[in-house]
Short mmCIF file of C-alpha atoms in Angstrom, two decimals:
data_model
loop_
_atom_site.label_atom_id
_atom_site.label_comp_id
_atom_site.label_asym_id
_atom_site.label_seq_id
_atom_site.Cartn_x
_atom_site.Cartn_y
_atom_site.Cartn_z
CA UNK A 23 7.34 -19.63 -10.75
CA UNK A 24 6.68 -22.43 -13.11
CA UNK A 25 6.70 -21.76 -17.05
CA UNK A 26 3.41 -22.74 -18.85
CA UNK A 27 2.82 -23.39 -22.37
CA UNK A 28 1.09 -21.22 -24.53
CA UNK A 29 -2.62 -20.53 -23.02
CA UNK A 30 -2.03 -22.57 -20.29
CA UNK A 31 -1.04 -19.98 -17.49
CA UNK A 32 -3.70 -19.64 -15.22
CA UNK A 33 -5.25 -16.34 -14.56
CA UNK A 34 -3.98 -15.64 -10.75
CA UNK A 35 -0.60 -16.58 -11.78
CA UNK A 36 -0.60 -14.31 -14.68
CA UNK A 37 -1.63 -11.58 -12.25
CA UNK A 38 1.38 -12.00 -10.54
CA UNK A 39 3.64 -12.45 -12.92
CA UNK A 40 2.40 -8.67 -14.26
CA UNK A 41 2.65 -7.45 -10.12
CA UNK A 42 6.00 -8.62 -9.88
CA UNK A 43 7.79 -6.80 -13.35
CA UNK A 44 6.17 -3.51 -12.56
CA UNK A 45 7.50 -1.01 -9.58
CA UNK A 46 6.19 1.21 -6.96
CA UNK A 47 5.52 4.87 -7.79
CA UNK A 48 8.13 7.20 -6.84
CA UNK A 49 6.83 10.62 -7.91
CA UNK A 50 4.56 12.21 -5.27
CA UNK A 51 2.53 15.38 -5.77
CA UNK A 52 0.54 17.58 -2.72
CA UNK A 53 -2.86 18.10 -3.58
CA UNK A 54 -6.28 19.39 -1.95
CA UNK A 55 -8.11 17.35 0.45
CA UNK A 56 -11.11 16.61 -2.05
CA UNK A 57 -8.37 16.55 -4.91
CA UNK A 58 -7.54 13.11 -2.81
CA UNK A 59 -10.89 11.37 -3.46
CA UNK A 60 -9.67 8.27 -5.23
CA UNK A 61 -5.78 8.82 -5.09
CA UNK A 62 -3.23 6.57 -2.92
CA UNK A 63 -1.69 8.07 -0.14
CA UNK A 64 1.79 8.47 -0.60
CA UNK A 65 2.92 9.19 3.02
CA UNK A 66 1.00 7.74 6.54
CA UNK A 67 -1.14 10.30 7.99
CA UNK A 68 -0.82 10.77 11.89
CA UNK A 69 -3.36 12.68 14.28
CA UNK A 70 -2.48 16.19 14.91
CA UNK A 71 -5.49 16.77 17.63
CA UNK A 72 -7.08 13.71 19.81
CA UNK A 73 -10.27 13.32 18.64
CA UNK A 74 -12.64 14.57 20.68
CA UNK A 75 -10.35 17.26 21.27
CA UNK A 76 -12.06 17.73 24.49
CA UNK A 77 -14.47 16.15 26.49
CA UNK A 78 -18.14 16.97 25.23
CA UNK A 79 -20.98 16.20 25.61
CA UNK A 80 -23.02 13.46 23.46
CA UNK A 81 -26.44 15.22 24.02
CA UNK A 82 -28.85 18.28 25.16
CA UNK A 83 -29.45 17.96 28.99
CA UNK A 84 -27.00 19.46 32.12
CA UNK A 85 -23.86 18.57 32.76
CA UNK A 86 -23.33 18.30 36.71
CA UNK A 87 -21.91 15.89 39.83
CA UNK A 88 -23.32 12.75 40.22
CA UNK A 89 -23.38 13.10 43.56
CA UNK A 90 -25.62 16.16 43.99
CA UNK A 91 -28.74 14.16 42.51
CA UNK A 92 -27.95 10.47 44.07
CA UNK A 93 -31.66 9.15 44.94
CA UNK A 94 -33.48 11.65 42.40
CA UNK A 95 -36.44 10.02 40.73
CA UNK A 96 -40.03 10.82 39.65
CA UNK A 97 -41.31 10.68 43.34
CA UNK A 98 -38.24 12.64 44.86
CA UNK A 99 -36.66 14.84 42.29
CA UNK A 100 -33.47 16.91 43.18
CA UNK A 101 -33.87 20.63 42.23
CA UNK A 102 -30.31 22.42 41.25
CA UNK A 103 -29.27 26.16 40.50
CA UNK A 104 -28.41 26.40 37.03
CA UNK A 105 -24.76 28.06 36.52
CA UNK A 106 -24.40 28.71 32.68
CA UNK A 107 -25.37 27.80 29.40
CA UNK A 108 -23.14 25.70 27.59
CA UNK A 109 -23.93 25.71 23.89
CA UNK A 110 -22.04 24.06 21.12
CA UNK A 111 -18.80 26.27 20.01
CA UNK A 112 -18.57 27.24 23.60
CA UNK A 113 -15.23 29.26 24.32
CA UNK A 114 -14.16 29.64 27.91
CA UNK A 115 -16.12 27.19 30.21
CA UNK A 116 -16.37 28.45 33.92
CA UNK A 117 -15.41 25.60 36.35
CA UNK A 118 -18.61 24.17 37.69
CA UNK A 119 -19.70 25.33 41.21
CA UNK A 120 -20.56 22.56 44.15
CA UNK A 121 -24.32 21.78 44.21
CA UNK A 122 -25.12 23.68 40.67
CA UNK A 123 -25.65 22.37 37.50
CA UNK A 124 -24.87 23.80 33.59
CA UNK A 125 -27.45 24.11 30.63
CA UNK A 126 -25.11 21.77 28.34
CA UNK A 127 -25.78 21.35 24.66
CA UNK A 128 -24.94 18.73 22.14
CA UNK A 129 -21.07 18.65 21.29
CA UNK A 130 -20.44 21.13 23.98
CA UNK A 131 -17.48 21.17 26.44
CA UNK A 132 -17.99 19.72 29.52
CA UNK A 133 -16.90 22.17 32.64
CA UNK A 134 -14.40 21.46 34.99
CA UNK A 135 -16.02 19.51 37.95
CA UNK A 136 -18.62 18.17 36.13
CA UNK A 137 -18.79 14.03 36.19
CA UNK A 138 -21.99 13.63 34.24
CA UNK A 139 -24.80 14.42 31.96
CA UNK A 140 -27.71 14.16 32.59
CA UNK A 141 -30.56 14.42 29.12
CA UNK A 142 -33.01 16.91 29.17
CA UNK A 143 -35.83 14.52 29.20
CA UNK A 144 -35.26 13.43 32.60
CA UNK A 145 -35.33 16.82 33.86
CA UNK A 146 -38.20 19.71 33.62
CA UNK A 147 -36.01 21.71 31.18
CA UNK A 148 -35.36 24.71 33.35
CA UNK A 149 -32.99 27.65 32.75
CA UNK A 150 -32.41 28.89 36.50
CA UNK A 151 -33.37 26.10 38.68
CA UNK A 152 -33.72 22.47 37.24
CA UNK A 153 -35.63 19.32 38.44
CA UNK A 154 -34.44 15.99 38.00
CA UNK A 155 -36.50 13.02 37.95
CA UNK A 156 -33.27 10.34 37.65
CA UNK A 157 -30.16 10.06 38.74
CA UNK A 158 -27.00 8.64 36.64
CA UNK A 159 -23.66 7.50 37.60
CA UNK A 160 -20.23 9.53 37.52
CA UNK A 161 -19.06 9.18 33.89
CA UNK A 162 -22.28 8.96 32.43
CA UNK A 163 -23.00 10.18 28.84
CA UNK A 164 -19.49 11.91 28.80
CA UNK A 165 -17.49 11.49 25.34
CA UNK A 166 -13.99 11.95 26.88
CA UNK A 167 -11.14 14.04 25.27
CA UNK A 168 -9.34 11.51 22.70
CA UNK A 169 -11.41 8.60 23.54
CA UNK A 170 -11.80 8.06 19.62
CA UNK A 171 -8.27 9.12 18.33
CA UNK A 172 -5.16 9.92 20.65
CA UNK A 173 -2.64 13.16 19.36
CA UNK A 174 0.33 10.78 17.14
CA UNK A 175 -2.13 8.10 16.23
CA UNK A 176 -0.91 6.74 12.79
CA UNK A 177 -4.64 7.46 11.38
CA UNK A 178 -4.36 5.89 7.32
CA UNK A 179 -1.57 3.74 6.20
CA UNK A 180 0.46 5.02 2.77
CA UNK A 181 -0.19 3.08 0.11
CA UNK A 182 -4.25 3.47 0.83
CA UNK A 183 -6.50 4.70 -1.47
CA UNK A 184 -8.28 7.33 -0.25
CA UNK A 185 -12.18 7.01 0.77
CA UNK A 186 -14.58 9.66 1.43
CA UNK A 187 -14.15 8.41 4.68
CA UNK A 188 -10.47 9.06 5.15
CA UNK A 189 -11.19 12.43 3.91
CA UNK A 190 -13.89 12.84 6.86
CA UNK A 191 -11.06 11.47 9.24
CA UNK A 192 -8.13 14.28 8.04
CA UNK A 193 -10.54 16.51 7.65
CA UNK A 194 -11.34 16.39 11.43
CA UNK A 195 -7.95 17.04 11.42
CA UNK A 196 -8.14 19.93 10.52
CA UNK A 197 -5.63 19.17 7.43
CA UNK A 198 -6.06 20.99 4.26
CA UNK A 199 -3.96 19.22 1.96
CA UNK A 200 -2.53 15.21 1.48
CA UNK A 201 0.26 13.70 -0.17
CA UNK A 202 -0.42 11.07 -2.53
CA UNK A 203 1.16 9.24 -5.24
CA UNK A 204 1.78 10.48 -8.80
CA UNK A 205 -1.06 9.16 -11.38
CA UNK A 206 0.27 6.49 -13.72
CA UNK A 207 0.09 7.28 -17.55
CA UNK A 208 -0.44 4.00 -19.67
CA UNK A 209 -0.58 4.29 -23.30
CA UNK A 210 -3.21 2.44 -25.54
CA UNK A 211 -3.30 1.01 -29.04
CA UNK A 212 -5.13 -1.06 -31.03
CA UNK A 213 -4.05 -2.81 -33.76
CA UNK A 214 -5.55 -3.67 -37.48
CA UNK A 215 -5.72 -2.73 -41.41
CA UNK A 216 -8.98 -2.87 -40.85
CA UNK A 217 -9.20 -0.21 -37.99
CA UNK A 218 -10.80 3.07 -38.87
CA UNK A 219 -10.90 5.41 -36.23
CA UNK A 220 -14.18 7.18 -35.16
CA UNK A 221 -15.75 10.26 -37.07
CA UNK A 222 -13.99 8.83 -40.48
CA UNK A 223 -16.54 7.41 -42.96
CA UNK A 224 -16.37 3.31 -43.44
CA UNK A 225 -14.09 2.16 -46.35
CA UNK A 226 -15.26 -1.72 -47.52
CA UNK A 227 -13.71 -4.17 -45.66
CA UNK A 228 -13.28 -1.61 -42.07
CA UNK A 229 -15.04 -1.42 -38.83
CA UNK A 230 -14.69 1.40 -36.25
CA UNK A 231 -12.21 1.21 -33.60
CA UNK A 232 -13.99 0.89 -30.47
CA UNK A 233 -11.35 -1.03 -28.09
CA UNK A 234 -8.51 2.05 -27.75
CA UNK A 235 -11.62 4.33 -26.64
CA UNK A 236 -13.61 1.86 -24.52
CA UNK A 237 -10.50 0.80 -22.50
CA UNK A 238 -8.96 4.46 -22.06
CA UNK A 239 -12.76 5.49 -21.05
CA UNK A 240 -12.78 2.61 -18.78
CA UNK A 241 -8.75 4.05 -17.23
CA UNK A 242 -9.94 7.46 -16.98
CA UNK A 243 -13.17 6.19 -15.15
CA UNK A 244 -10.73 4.31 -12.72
CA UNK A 245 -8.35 7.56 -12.30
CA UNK A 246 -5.11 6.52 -14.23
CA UNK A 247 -4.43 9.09 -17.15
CA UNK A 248 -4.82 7.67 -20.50
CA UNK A 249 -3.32 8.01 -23.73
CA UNK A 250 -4.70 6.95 -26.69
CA UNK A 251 -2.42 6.16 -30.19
CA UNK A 252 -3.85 6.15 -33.74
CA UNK A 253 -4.37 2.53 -34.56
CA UNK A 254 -1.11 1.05 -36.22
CA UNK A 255 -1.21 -1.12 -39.10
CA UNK A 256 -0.10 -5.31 -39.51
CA UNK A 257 3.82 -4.48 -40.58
CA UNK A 258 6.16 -5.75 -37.87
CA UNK A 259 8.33 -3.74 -38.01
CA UNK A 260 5.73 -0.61 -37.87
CA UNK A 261 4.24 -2.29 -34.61
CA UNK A 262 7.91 -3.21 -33.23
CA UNK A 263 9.02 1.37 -33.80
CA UNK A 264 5.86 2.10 -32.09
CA UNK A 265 5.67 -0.66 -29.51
CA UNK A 266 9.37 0.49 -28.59
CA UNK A 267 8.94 4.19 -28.43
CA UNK A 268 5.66 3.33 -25.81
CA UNK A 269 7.70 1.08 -23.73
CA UNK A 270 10.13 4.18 -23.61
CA UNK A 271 8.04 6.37 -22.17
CA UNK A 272 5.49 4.42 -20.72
CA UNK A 273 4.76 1.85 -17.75
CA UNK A 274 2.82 0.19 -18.70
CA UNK A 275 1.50 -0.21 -22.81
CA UNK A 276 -1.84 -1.60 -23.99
CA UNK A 277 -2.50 -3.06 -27.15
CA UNK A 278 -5.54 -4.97 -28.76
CA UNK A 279 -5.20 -7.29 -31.89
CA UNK A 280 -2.62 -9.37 -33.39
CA UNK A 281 -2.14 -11.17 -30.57
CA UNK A 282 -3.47 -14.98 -31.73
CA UNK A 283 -2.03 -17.30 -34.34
CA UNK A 284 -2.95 -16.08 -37.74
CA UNK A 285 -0.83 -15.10 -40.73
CA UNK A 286 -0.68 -10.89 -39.48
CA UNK A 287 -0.88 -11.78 -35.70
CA UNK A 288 2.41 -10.19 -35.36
CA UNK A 289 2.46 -9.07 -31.66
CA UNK A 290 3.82 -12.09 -30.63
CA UNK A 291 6.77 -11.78 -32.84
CA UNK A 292 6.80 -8.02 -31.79
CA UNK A 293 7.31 -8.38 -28.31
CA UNK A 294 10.12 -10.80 -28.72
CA UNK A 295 11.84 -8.07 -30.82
CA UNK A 296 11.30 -4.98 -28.05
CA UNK A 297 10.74 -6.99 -24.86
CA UNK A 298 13.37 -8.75 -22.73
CA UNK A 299 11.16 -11.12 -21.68
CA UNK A 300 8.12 -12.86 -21.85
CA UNK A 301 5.99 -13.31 -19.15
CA UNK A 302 3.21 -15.35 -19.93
CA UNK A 303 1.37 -16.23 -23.58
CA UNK A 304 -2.20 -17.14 -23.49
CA UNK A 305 -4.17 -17.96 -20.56
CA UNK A 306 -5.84 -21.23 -19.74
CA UNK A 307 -9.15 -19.21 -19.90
CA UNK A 308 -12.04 -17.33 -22.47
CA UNK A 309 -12.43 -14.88 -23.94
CA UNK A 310 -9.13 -12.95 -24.66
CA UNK A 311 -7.10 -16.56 -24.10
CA UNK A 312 -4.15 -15.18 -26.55
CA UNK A 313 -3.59 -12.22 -24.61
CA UNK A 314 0.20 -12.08 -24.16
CA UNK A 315 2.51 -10.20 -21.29
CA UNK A 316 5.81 -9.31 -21.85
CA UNK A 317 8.41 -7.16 -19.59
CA UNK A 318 11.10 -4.51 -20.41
CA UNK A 319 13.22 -2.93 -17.67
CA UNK A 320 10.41 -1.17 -14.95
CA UNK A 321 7.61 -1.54 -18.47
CA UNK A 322 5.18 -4.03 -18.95
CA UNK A 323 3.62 -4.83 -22.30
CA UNK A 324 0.10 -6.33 -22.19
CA UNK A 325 -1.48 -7.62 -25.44
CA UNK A 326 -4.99 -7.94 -25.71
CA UNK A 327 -7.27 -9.68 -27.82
CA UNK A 328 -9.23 -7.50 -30.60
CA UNK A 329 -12.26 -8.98 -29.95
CA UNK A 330 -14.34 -6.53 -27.57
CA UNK A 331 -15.11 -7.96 -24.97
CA UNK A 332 -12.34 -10.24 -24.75
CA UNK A 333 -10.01 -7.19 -24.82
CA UNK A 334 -12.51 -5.47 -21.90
CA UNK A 335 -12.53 -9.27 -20.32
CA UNK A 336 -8.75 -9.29 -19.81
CA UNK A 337 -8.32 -5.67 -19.36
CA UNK A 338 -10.45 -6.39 -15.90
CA UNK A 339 -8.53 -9.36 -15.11
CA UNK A 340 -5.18 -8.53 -15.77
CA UNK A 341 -4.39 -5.08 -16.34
CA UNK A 342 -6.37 -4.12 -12.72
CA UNK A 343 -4.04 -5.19 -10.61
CA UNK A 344 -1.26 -3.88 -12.80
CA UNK A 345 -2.81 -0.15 -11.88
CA UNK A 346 -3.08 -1.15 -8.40
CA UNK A 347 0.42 -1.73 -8.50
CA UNK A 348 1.41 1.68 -10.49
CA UNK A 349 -0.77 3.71 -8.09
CA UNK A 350 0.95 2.46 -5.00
CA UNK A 351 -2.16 0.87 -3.71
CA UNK A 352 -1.25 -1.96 -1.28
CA UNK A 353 -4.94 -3.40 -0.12
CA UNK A 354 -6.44 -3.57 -3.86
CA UNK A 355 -8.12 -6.84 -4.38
CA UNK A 356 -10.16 -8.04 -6.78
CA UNK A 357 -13.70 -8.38 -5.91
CA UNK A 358 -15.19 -10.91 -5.85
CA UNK A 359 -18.72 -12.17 -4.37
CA UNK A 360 -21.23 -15.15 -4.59
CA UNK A 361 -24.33 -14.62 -6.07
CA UNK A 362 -27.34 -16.65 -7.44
CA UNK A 363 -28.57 -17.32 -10.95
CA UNK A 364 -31.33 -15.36 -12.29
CA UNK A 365 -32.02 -17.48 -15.44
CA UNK A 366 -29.92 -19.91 -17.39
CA UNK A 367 -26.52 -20.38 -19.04
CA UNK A 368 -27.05 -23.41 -21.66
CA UNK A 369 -23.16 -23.79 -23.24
CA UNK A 370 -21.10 -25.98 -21.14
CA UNK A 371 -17.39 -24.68 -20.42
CA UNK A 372 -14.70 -27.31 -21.01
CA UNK A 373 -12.35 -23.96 -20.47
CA UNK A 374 -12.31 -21.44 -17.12
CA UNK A 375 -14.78 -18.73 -18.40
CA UNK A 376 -16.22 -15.30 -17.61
CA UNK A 377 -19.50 -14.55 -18.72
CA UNK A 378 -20.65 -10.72 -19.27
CA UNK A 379 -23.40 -10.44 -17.10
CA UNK A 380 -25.40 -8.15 -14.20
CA UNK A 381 -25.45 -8.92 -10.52
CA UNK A 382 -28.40 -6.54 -8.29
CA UNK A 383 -29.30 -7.59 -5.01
CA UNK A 384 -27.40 -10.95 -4.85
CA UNK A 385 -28.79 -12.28 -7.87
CA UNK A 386 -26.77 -12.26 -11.56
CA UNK A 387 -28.57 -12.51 -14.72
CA UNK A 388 -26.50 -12.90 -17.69
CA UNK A 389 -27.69 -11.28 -20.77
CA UNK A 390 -30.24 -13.28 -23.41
CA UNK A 391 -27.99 -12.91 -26.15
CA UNK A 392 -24.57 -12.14 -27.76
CA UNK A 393 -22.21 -13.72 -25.43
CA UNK A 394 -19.23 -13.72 -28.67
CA UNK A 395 -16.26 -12.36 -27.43
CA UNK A 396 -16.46 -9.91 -30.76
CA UNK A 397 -19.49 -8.43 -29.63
CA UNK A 398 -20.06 -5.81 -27.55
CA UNK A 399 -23.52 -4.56 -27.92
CA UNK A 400 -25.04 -6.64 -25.03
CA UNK A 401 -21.66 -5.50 -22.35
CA UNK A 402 -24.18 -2.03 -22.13
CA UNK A 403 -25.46 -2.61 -18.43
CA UNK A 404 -23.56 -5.24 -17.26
CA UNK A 405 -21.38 -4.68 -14.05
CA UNK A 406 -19.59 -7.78 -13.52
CA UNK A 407 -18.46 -11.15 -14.91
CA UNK A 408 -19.83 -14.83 -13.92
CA UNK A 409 -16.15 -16.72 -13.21
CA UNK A 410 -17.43 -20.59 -14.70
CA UNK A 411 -14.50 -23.16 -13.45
CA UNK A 412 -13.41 -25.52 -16.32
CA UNK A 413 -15.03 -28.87 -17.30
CA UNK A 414 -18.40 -27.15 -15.69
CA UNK A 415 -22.02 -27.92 -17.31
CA UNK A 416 -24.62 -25.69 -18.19
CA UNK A 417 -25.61 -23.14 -15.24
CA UNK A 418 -29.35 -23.22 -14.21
CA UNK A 419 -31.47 -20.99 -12.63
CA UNK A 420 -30.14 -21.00 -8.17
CA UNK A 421 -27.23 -22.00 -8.75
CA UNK A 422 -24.54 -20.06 -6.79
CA UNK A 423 -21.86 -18.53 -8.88
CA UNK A 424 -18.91 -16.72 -8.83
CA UNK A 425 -18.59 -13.07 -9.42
CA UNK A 426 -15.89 -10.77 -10.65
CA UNK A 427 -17.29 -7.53 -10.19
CA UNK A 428 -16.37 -4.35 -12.33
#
């Protein structure tokens, strides 16, 4: 893969240059179906039972031959003996007599020697004789044994995240528990003399630390377990001892700040000191262009911007597909839809941008103010980003946009 400058790597090629350095869980763990909700399946999951496991019936009526009501109608209905009644969670089913018919119910086995049901409405509903005002053909309204899943059926791939819908399908199963990949851990930590951490009172000169506990919120809320480190301090060599213990011990390492050009931007310089090798430096995009990836054995370093929502900006961008990876998830993609503007962008982007913003019913509105990528008050409510290609104008009102979506 070709080598960029700094802040020149494009975004998808960063992406993959983070994919490539990180592995595949190994560790496995068994846990409850519902546990599952969320988690990657670690094995395939194959049918046990065909699904129906027998053939049932799809509504209320009487299950019967075709052939002993061929001609019924309205004008010359066929009258039939009823046999049995056949409601749902029916054990033994009596074969089906010649010229009778069975009381069948929805979800109901279908005797032996019956062909057909027939739906109560076109019958006069009776319980030891029935009328039938219409006839049907052999095979009619009959949901055969396995017609939906055959016994062996490789059901859900491993390496999917489960759905509530996979759990509906092994639950049908009749399966209890799943097998699914170990959660990864990633560790988080910002950086900054100016950092306090929350719950302290302001000093002059310090702001809170938001980032660490906005992105670890924003891990938890996707299902990877979080760890969050006390804010270390602009010394090197203090950020190299921490950023190599983390790398130890973690997969993948998050940090925020010191990550651009100034005098105690030392991250740079740190992950030359701990890492192996550097994967990217800056992307050719805003906000959060410094961010910085670097790679250690199976452990990835990511290096975000301090600003907010840079750091958040990136975090979506970058680090997403890094989870992906360290979850075992094979299908993840980002998502990514078109949607029209709802009001009006007025800066022009000379570089690729992504704009906080909201997208509901196929429209995106961006927020009226504080777009700065060190400010985060206005990121409550949004649910996406507006992707802006380089060297684009101002974005008006109907134009069709690009969407990242949370």
């Amino acid at each position: 893969m070709k080598q960029y400058v700094r802040g020149e790597t494009p975004v998808e090629e960063a992406i993959s240059l983070i994919v490539q350095s990180l592995p595949y869980p190994k560790g496995t763990e068994t846990v409850s179906l519902l546990q599952g909700l969320g988690r990657v399946l670690a094995v395939p999951v194959k049918a046990r039972i065909p699904q129906p496991p027998f053939t049932r019936s799809p509504l209320d009526g009487y299950a019967l031959r075709a052939s002993d009501i061929r001609g019924a109608s309205g004008e010359r209905p066929v009258k039939l003996p009823v046999s049995q009644y056949l409601p749902a969670g029916s054990g033994r089913v009596r074969p089906l007599p010649a010229g009778m018919a069975d009381r069948i119910m929805t979800g109901a086995p279908v005797p032996e020697g019956a062909d057909c049901v027939v739906r109560q409405e076109d019958t006069d509903q009776g319980d030891e004789e029935v009328c039938f005002y219409a006839c049907v053909d052999r095979g009619s309204n009959l949901c055969y044994e396995g017609e939906d899943i055959s016994a062996g059926d490789c059901l859900i791939e491993a390496g999917t995240r489960i759905a509530f819908a996979h759990i509906g399908v092994m639950s049908g199963q009749g399966m209890e528990w799943v097998e699914v990949y170990e959660k990864p851990r990633v560790a988080v930590m910002s950086t900054g003399d100016e950092l306090s951490a929350p719950g302290i009172p302001l000093g002059p000169g310090k702001i809170y630390d938001s980032n660490s506990m906005m992105l670890a919120a924003r891990l938890m809320e996707l299902g990877i377990r979080a760890d969050i480190y006390p804010a270390a301090a602009d010394d090197p060599q203090v950020l190299a001892d921490r950023v190599d213990q983390l790398l130890s011990r973690y997969s993948l390492v998050i940090t925020t700040g010191g990550v651009s050009v100034g005098e105690k931007d030392f991250m740079p310089g740190v992950a030359e000191m701990v890492c192996t090798r550097l994967l990217f430096q800056g992307i050719d995009a805003k906000p959060g262009s410094p961010v910085l990836g670097a790679v250690r054995g199976d452990s990835v370093l990511l290096a975000l911007s301090g600003n907010p929502f840079a750091s958040l900006a990136t975090f979506e961008l970058l680090a997403l597909p890094a989870l992906a990876r360290l979850s075992g998830d094979i299908r993840w993609r980002a998502v990514k839809v078109r949607a029209k503007m709802k009001g009006n962008f007025k800066k022009s982007s000379n570089t690729r941008r992504f704009i906080r913003a909201r997208i509901e019913g196929g429209y995106v509105s961006i927020p009226e103010k504080g777009h700065s990528s060190g400010g985060i008050g206005s990121l409550s409510g949004c649910n996406c980003m507006i992707d802006v290609p380089g060297c684009s104008g101002p974005l008006s009102e109907g134009d069709v946009v690009t969407v990242w979506l949370f």
